Amino acid sequence: MESTILAQSVVNGLLIGGIYALISVGLTLIFGVMRIINFAHGDLMMLAMYGTYWMCTLCGIDPYVSLIATVPILFIIGSLIQKFLVNRVLEGTDASQLFLTLGVMLIAQNVALLFWKADYRAVRTVYSEYVIRVGEVFVSVPRLTSFAVAVILTCLLYVFLARTRTGRAMRATAQNKEVSSLMGVNVRQTYTIAFGIGTGCVGAAGTLLSTFYYISPTVGTTFTLTAFLAVVLGGMGSFTGAFFGGLIVGLAESLGAVYFATQYKELVTFSLFILVLLVRPSGLLGRSRV
Amino acid sequence: MLETRNITKEYGHIVALSDLSLSIPDGTIVGLIGPNGSGKTTFIDLVTGFSKPSQGELFFKGERIGGRRPHEISRLGIARTFQETRVFKKMTLLENMLVASPTLKRSHSIEKARDRLKWIGLSGLEDRQASALSYGQQKLLEFVRTLMSDPTFVLLDEPTAGISPFLTQRMLESFRTLRDKGKTLVIVEHNMDVISSVCERAVVLHHGQKIAEGTPAQIQRDSTVQDAYLGGG
Amino acid sequence: MATIALTGLLNPETYFPSVLLLLLAAVPLVTSNSYVLHFLILILFYAVLSEAWNILAGFTGQFSLGHAAFFGIGAYTSTLLFIHYGTSPWLGMLIAGVFSVACSLIIGSLCFRLRGPFFSMITIAFAEALRLLTLNWAGLTGGAVGLLVPLMGDSAVNFQFLSRQPYYYVLMGILLALLLTTYVIRNSQTGLYFMATREDENAARSLGVNIFRYKLLALAISVFFTAVAGTFYAQYILFLHPDSVMSLNFSIEIALPAIIGGMGTIWGPIVGSVMLTPVSELIRSILGGSYAGVYLIIHGSILILVVIYFPNGVTYRLTKHYQAFLRTLPGGREQEHAGN
């Protein structure tokens, strides 16, 4: 009996962990390349969730199909934010950068609140309630599919960073921007692309999440903090660290919800966050570039 | 005054300092030279509490100081400057100086600060923001600031790097004056001329190890030193 | 600038703000319009909160985004003491202040191990954890239903009044105490240590400054006034809810006036509050209800604009104009000749 609950909890934790991983990878990319901590990360995801919702509700487009739209659109939004806003404060203090992304967060959240009100919404598809049974564990189909897509996208991103010229430029800039620019890398453009990709990740994650998670203007903040936790856990700036960090956080949260009351689930996440920041701020997994 | 016994500092796999033993007597100016990465700044960090030795011990006037925190070390009379020249940019020169003075009557501290600034040649600029100074002037400020607490032992990390010959001379003269008053100075430098002109003794580091010690003249003739600088590196 | 300005009341730099403050204090004598007073109370309220935040963030450079938690602890502490033990809210205010400071010292000693954005992150984490705790501990705090402050009518002893004037004066008193504290700090050795902490921690350490201790000191002073403001809020609004008094949005609102007006200055947060609060109030009253979030869009936009175009806050740019203006006032010209 107990082992079933445990197994179920582990499965659910990993499934959502995959999406956390995608969000975190985006966040760590932005930090790794530009040393910016994007406080608006989760709220940009929230916008993608609404986009998916409206495309589904108004036009009948399936969420997985709408990825074709949400990812590029979020990529563009991210690039624009970087180019016209973040760029202006890159030479400024850490404080300026922090406040800037906070400003973006305030605007994103409240624009959503203004247009779409605070009511919870949910994307309804044919397969929303489908469940498959694996042994004693019930797996929700949307969660499984979203997990799979998230992992695929993360792998594609990994390959992109490792093999393509742009990807290598980004890694080089992350390591040493002066040397990279001396070697012909257009640093400003790299920044823009990195931020764009990071936001694109979050766009994808938002779409994938909306297949089974509720949507509301304030949903973003929790995910931003969850992503922070995953990124710090895995080592700021580390791609694989963020990936595994996301999985671990998903797992920890899920197990926490089982062993403590569900309402304290968020408390578990925060406590874990506080613990990690204090004990091993450089991360348990990858090397940190703090 | 300062004695280190077999101190070693490792950062993961990187060995910054290896089995370094040296002793620095009172009232001298000692130079610490070596190529980049030879462990000079690490040495200063260890003495001033910014780093803990992985092994070995440090003694100041007979007291064990390894692993103590920077502000505690400062209370013992040890002061330092930084390679990157850390002045408080948004504060005035006077405010910079006052931070370093122990809690005395404000008027005394202000007078003392003005005196010191005049001594080093920065008078008239007390109320300007430190960011308005030239690089060389900032280095002078950083140096003279450390003197506000009347330290007996000062470690200087590349104090003349990147400043004009004129300002360099001013600094060197002040070093000599301090030594004549009984203070002890350790100067980390690349510039052999600086070492030759003020230091009585010099220690050469290479890859974290002491490879030579003696007067500047002896050092310059030493073959291991020549190899280190010209050869392997 | 480091010299204490005892150079007399003839100096416009001293008397002009004092005159403004006197005028401000005289307002309730001139009008008893409830709405005008409420409007001014709101401006003063955010000025107090932001000035308090400024002591930590502006002077020592530690950007806490969790100050709402201490505000809430203050508000709930005095209210619960009143409800369960009948403690006068005046005394409760002081106890709330001390208790919040105690909590902050514990939390601070953990948080100050981190720097920069990581410090901000962990303050958010702590504040959210405290908010959730308050929300879920319904037995103590009323949880999601909120906590009503028992109505005592017009009772000075119980820190409740039916008209706005007394509240206005209490708040002004708090603001003045805070301004005085900030002024004393700014001109003291402690203030220099605070600023050195902000400018360069390592350099300050090497000069003998115990950074950790001074960060905690700044936090304690900041939190005391924040908690006191919390009690004021409880006695003014008479209702507490974790989502309004302990939320991240509120923490940001506390910080905004200082950021906009100029952190690390004495008047910055007040100027910031004067700029921001009327905007939110007007929007709230004109649009009301479901459009409540609009003022945050405006605040967010102002924040972005200020960060890009006025990185040191609005007062920094205005200082030159302000100084020029002061020189036109009686007593001003003499200052120029004095060569200060």
GROMACS .gro file of C-alpha atoms in nm, chain A residues 31 37 39 84-85 88-89 94-96 98-100 102-107 109-111 113-114 117 221 225 228 232 236 263-264 266-267 270 273-274 277-278 281 290, chain C residues 53 63 65 110-111 113-114 117-118 120-122 124-126 128-129 132-133 136 248-249 252 256 259 263 290-291 293-294 296-297 299-301 303-304 307-309 311:
model
   82
   31PHE     CA    1   2.235   3.360  -1.613
   37ILE     CA    2   1.886   3.666  -1.280
   39PHE     CA    3   1.290   3.747  -1.199
   84PHE     CA    4   1.559   4.723  -2.560
   85LEU     CA    5   1.554   4.689  -2.185
   88ARG     CA    6   2.051   4.922  -2.118
   89VAL     CA    7   2.138   4.804  -1.769
   94ASP     CA    8   2.333   4.424  -1.003
   95ALA     CA    9   2.058   4.618  -0.837
   96SER     CA   10   1.949   4.783  -1.161
   98LEU     CA   11   1.731   4.297  -1.056
   99PHE     CA   12   1.485   4.586  -1.047
  100LEU     CA   13   1.446   4.582  -1.421
  102LEU     CA   14   1.113   4.288  -1.133
  103GLY     CA   15   0.951   4.567  -1.330
  104VAL     CA   16   0.890   4.332  -1.620
  105MET     CA   17   0.741   4.083  -1.376
  106LEU     CA   18   0.503   4.344  -1.233
  107ILE     CA   19   0.389   4.448  -1.576
  109GLN     CA   20   0.145   3.979  -1.410
  110ASN     CA   21  -0.083   4.276  -1.398
  111VAL     CA   22  -0.144   4.302  -1.768
  113LEU     CA   23  -0.472   4.026  -1.449
  114LEU     CA   24  -0.622   4.322  -1.628
  117LYS     CA   25  -0.899   3.847  -1.447
  221THR     CA   26   0.603   3.352  -0.943
  225LEU     CA   27   1.119   3.039  -0.749
  228PHE     CA   28   1.572   2.929  -0.901
  232VAL     CA   29   2.094   2.685  -0.753
  236MET     CA   30   2.423   2.848  -1.145
  263GLN     CA   31  -0.116   2.273   0.155
  264TYR     CA   32   0.234   2.275   0.290
  266GLU     CA   33   0.496   2.510  -0.129
  267LEU     CA   34   0.643   2.544   0.215
  270PHE     CA   35   1.077   2.712   0.007
  273PHE     CA   36   1.542   2.643  -0.122
  274ILE     CA   37   1.648   2.810   0.198
  277LEU     CA   38   2.111   2.844  -0.041
  278LEU     CA   39   2.259   2.822   0.302
  281PRO     CA   40   2.499   2.779  -0.259
  290VAL     CA   41   2.892   3.245  -0.927
  576TRP     CA   42   1.363   4.976   0.393
  586PHE     CA   43   1.811   4.452  -0.122
  588LEU     CA   44   1.244   4.172  -0.107
  633LEU     CA   45   2.109   3.307   0.774
  634CYS     CA   46   2.036   3.530   0.478
  636ARG     CA   47   2.561   3.460   0.410
  637LEU     CA   48   2.453   3.537   0.058
  640PRO     CA   49   2.063   3.882  -0.612
  641PHE     CA   50   2.102   3.563  -0.410
  643SER     CA   51   1.723   3.902  -0.256
  644MET     CA   52   1.612   3.556  -0.361
  645ILE     CA   53   1.642   3.410  -0.017
  647ILE     CA   54   1.171   3.628  -0.107
  648ALA     CA   55   1.182   3.262  -0.007
  649PHE     CA   56   1.167   3.341   0.364
  651GLU     CA   57   0.681   3.360   0.114
  652ALA     CA   58   0.739   3.082   0.366
  655LEU     CA   59   0.221   3.061   0.382
  656LEU     CA   60   0.274   2.980   0.746
  659ASN     CA   61  -0.216   2.806   0.710
  771LEU     CA   62   0.576   3.971  -0.251
  772ASN     CA   63   0.390   4.249  -0.428
  775ILE     CA   64   0.809   4.538  -0.388
  779LEU     CA   65   0.969   5.118  -0.495
  782ILE     CA   66   1.434   5.301  -0.570
  786MET     CA   67   1.832   5.490  -0.235
  813SER     CA   68  -1.123   4.467  -1.085
  814TYR     CA   69  -0.885   4.724  -1.231
  816GLY     CA   70  -0.383   4.583  -1.071
  817VAL     CA   71  -0.343   4.866  -1.320
  819LEU     CA   72   0.113   4.801  -1.067
  820ILE     CA   73   0.154   4.816  -1.442
  822HIS     CA   74   0.463   5.122  -1.115
  823GLY     CA   75   0.639   4.849  -1.309
  824SER     CA   76   0.684   5.082  -1.605
  826LEU     CA   77   1.052   5.122  -1.225
  827ILE     CA   78   1.191   5.019  -1.562
  830VAL     CA   79   1.633   5.201  -1.370
  831ILE     CA   80   1.735   5.284  -1.725
  832TYR     CA   81   1.732   5.663  -1.719
  834PRO     CA   82   1.990   5.475  -1.212
   0.00000   0.00000   0.00000
